[in-house]
GROMACS .gro file of N, CA and C in nm:
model
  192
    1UNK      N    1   0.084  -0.118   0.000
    1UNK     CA    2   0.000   0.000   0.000
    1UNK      C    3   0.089   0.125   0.000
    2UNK      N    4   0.067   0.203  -0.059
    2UNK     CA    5   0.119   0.331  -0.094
    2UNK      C    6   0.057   0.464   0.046
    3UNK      N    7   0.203   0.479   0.060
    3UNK     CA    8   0.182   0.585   0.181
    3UNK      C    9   0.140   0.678   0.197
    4UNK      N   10   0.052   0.787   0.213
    4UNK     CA   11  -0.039   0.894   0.234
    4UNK      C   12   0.100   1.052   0.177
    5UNK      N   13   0.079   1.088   0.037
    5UNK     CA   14   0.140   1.230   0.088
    5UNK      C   15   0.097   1.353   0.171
    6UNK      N   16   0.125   1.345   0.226
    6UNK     CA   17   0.057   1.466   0.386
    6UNK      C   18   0.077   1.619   0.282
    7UNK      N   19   0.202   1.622   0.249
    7UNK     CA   20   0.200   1.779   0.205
    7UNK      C   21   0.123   1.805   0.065
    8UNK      N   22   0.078   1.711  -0.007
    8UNK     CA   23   0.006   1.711  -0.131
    8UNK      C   24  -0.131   1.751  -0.046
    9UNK      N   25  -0.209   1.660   0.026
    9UNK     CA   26  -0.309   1.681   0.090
    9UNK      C   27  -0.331   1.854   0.176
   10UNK      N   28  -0.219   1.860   0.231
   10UNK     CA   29  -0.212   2.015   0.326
   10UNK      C   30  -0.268   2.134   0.223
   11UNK      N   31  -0.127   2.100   0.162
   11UNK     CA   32  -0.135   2.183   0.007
   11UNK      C   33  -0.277   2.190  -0.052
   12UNK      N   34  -0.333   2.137  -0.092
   12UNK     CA   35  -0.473   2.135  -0.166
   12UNK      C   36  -0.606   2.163  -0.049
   13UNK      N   37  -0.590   2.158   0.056
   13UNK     CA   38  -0.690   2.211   0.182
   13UNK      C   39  -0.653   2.369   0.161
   14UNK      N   40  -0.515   2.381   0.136
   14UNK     CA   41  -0.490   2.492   0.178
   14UNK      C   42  -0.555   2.656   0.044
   15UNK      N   43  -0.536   2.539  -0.056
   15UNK     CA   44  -0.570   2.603  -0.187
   15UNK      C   45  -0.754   2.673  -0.188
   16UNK      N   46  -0.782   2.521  -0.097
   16UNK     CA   47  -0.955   2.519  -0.107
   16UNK      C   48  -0.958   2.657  -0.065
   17UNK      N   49  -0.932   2.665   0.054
   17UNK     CA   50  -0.931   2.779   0.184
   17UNK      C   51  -0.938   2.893   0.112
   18UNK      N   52  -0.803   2.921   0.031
   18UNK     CA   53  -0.804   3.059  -0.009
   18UNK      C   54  -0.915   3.121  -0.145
   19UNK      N   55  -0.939   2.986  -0.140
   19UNK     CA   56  -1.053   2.984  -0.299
   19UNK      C   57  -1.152   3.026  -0.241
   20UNK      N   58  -1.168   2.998  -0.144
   20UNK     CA   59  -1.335   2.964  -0.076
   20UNK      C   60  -1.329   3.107  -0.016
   21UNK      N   61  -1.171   3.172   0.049
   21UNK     CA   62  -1.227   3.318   0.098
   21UNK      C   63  -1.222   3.418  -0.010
   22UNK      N   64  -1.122   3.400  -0.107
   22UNK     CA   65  -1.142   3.497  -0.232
   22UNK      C   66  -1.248   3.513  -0.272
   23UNK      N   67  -1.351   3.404  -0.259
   23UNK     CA   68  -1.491   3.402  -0.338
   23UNK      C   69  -1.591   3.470  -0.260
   24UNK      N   70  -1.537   3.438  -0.091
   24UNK     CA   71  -1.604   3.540  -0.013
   24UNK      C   72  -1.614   3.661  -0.001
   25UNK      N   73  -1.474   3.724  -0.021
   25UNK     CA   74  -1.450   3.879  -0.082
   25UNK      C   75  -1.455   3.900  -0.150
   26UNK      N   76  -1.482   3.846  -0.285
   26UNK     CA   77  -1.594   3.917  -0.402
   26UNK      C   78  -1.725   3.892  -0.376
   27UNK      N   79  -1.790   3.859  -0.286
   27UNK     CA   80  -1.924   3.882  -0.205
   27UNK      C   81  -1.919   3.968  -0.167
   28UNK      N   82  -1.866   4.002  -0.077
   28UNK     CA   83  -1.910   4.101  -0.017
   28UNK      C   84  -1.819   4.222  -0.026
   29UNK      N   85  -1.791   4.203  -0.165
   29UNK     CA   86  -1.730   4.352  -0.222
   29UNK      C   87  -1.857   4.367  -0.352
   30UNK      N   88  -1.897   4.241  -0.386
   30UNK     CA   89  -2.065   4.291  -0.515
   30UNK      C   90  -2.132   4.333  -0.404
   31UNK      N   91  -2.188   4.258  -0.279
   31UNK     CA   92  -2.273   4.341  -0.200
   31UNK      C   93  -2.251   4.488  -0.166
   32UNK      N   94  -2.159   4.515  -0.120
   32UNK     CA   95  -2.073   4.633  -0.093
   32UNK      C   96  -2.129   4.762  -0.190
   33UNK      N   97  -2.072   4.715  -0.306
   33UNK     CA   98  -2.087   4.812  -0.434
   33UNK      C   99  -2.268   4.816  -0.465
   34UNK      N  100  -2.358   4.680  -0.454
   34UNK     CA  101  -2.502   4.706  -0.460
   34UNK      C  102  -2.526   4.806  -0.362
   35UNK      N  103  -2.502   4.809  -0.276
   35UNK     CA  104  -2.517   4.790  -0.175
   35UNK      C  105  -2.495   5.035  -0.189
   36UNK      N  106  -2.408   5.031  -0.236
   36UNK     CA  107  -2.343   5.181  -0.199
   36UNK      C  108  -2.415   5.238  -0.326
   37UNK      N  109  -2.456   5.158  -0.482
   37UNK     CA  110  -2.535   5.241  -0.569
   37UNK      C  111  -2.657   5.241  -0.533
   38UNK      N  112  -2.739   5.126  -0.476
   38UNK     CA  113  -2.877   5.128  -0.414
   38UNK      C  114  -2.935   5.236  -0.517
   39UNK      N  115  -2.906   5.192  -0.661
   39UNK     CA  116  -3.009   5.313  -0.780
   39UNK      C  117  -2.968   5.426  -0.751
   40UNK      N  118  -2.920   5.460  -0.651
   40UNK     CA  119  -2.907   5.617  -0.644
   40UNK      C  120  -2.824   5.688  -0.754
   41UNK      N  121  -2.793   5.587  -0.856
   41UNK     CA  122  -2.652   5.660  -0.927
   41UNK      C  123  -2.712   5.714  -1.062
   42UNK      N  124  -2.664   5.808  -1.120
   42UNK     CA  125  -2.676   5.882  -1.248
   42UNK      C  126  -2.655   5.759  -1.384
   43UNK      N  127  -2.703   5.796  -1.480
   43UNK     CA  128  -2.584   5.750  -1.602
   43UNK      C  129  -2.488   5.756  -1.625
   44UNK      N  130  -2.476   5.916  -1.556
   44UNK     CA  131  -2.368   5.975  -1.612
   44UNK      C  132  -2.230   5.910  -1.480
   45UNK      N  133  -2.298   5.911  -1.389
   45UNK     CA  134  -2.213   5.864  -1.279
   45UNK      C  135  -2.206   5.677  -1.268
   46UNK      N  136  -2.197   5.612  -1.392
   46UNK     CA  137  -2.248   5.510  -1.374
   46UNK      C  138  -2.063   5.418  -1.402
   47UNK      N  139  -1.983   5.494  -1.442
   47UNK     CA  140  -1.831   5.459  -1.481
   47UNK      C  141  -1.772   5.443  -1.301
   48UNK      N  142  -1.711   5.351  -1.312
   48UNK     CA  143  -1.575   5.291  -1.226
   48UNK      C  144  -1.511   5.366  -1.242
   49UNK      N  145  -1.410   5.368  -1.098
   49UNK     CA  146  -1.329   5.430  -1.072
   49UNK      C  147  -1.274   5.481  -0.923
   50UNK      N  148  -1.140   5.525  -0.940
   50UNK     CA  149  -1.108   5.536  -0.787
   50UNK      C  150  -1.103   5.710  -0.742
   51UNK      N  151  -1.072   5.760  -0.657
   51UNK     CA  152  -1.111   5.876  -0.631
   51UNK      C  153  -1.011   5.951  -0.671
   52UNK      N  154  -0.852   5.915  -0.708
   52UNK     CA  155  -0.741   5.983  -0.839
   52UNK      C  156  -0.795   6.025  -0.993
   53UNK      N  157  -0.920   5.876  -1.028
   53UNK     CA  158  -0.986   5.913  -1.132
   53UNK      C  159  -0.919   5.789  -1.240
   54UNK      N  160  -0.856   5.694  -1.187
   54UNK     CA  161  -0.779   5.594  -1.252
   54UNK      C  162  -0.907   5.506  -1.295
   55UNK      N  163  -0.895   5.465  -1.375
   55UNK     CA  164  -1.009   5.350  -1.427
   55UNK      C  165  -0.984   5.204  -1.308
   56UNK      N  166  -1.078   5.177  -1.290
   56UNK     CA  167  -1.103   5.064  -1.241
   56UNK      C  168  -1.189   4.907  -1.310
   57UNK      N  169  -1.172   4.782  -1.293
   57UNK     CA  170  -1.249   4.668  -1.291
   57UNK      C  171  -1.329   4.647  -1.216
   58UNK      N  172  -1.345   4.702  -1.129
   58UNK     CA  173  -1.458   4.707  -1.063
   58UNK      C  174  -1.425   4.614  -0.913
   59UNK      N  175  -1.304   4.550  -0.927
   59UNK     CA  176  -1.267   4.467  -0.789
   59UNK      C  177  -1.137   4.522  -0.753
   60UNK      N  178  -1.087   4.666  -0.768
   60UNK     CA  179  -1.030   4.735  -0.730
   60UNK      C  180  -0.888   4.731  -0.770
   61UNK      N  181  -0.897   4.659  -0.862
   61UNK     CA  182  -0.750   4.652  -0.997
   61UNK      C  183  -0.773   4.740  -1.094
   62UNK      N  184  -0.659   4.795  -1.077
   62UNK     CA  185  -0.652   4.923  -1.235
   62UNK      C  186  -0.645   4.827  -1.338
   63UNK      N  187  -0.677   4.919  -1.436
   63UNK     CA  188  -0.690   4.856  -1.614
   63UNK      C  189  -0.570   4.935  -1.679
   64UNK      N  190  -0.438   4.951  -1.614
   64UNK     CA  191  -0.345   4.969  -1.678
   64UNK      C  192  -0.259   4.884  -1.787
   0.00000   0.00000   0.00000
């Protein structure tokens, strides 16, 4: 019988983990953002962006 790799196993729990909270903080960064236009926003005010005026993706990475 073939012996258990422990650090293959660690490793891949560990991967889940950060998957599972990344996915959580783009929750509750879409809630966030619903959450702060709540309709209140213009058309004209309807563009991304940070308060320098840099374009944004909308998860707070420039589009440089």
């Amino acid at each position: 019988m073939a012996k258990p790799n422990y650090q293959f196993e660690k490793r891949q729990r560990d991967l889940a983990k950060k998957r599972k909270q990344e996915e959580k903080r783009l929750q509750k960064l879409a809630a966030k953002a619903a959450a702060d236009s709540g309709g209140a926003a213009d058309e004209n005010e309807s563009t991304l962006g940070d308060p320098e005026g840099n374009a944004t993706d909308g998860e707070g990475r420039s589009q440089a």
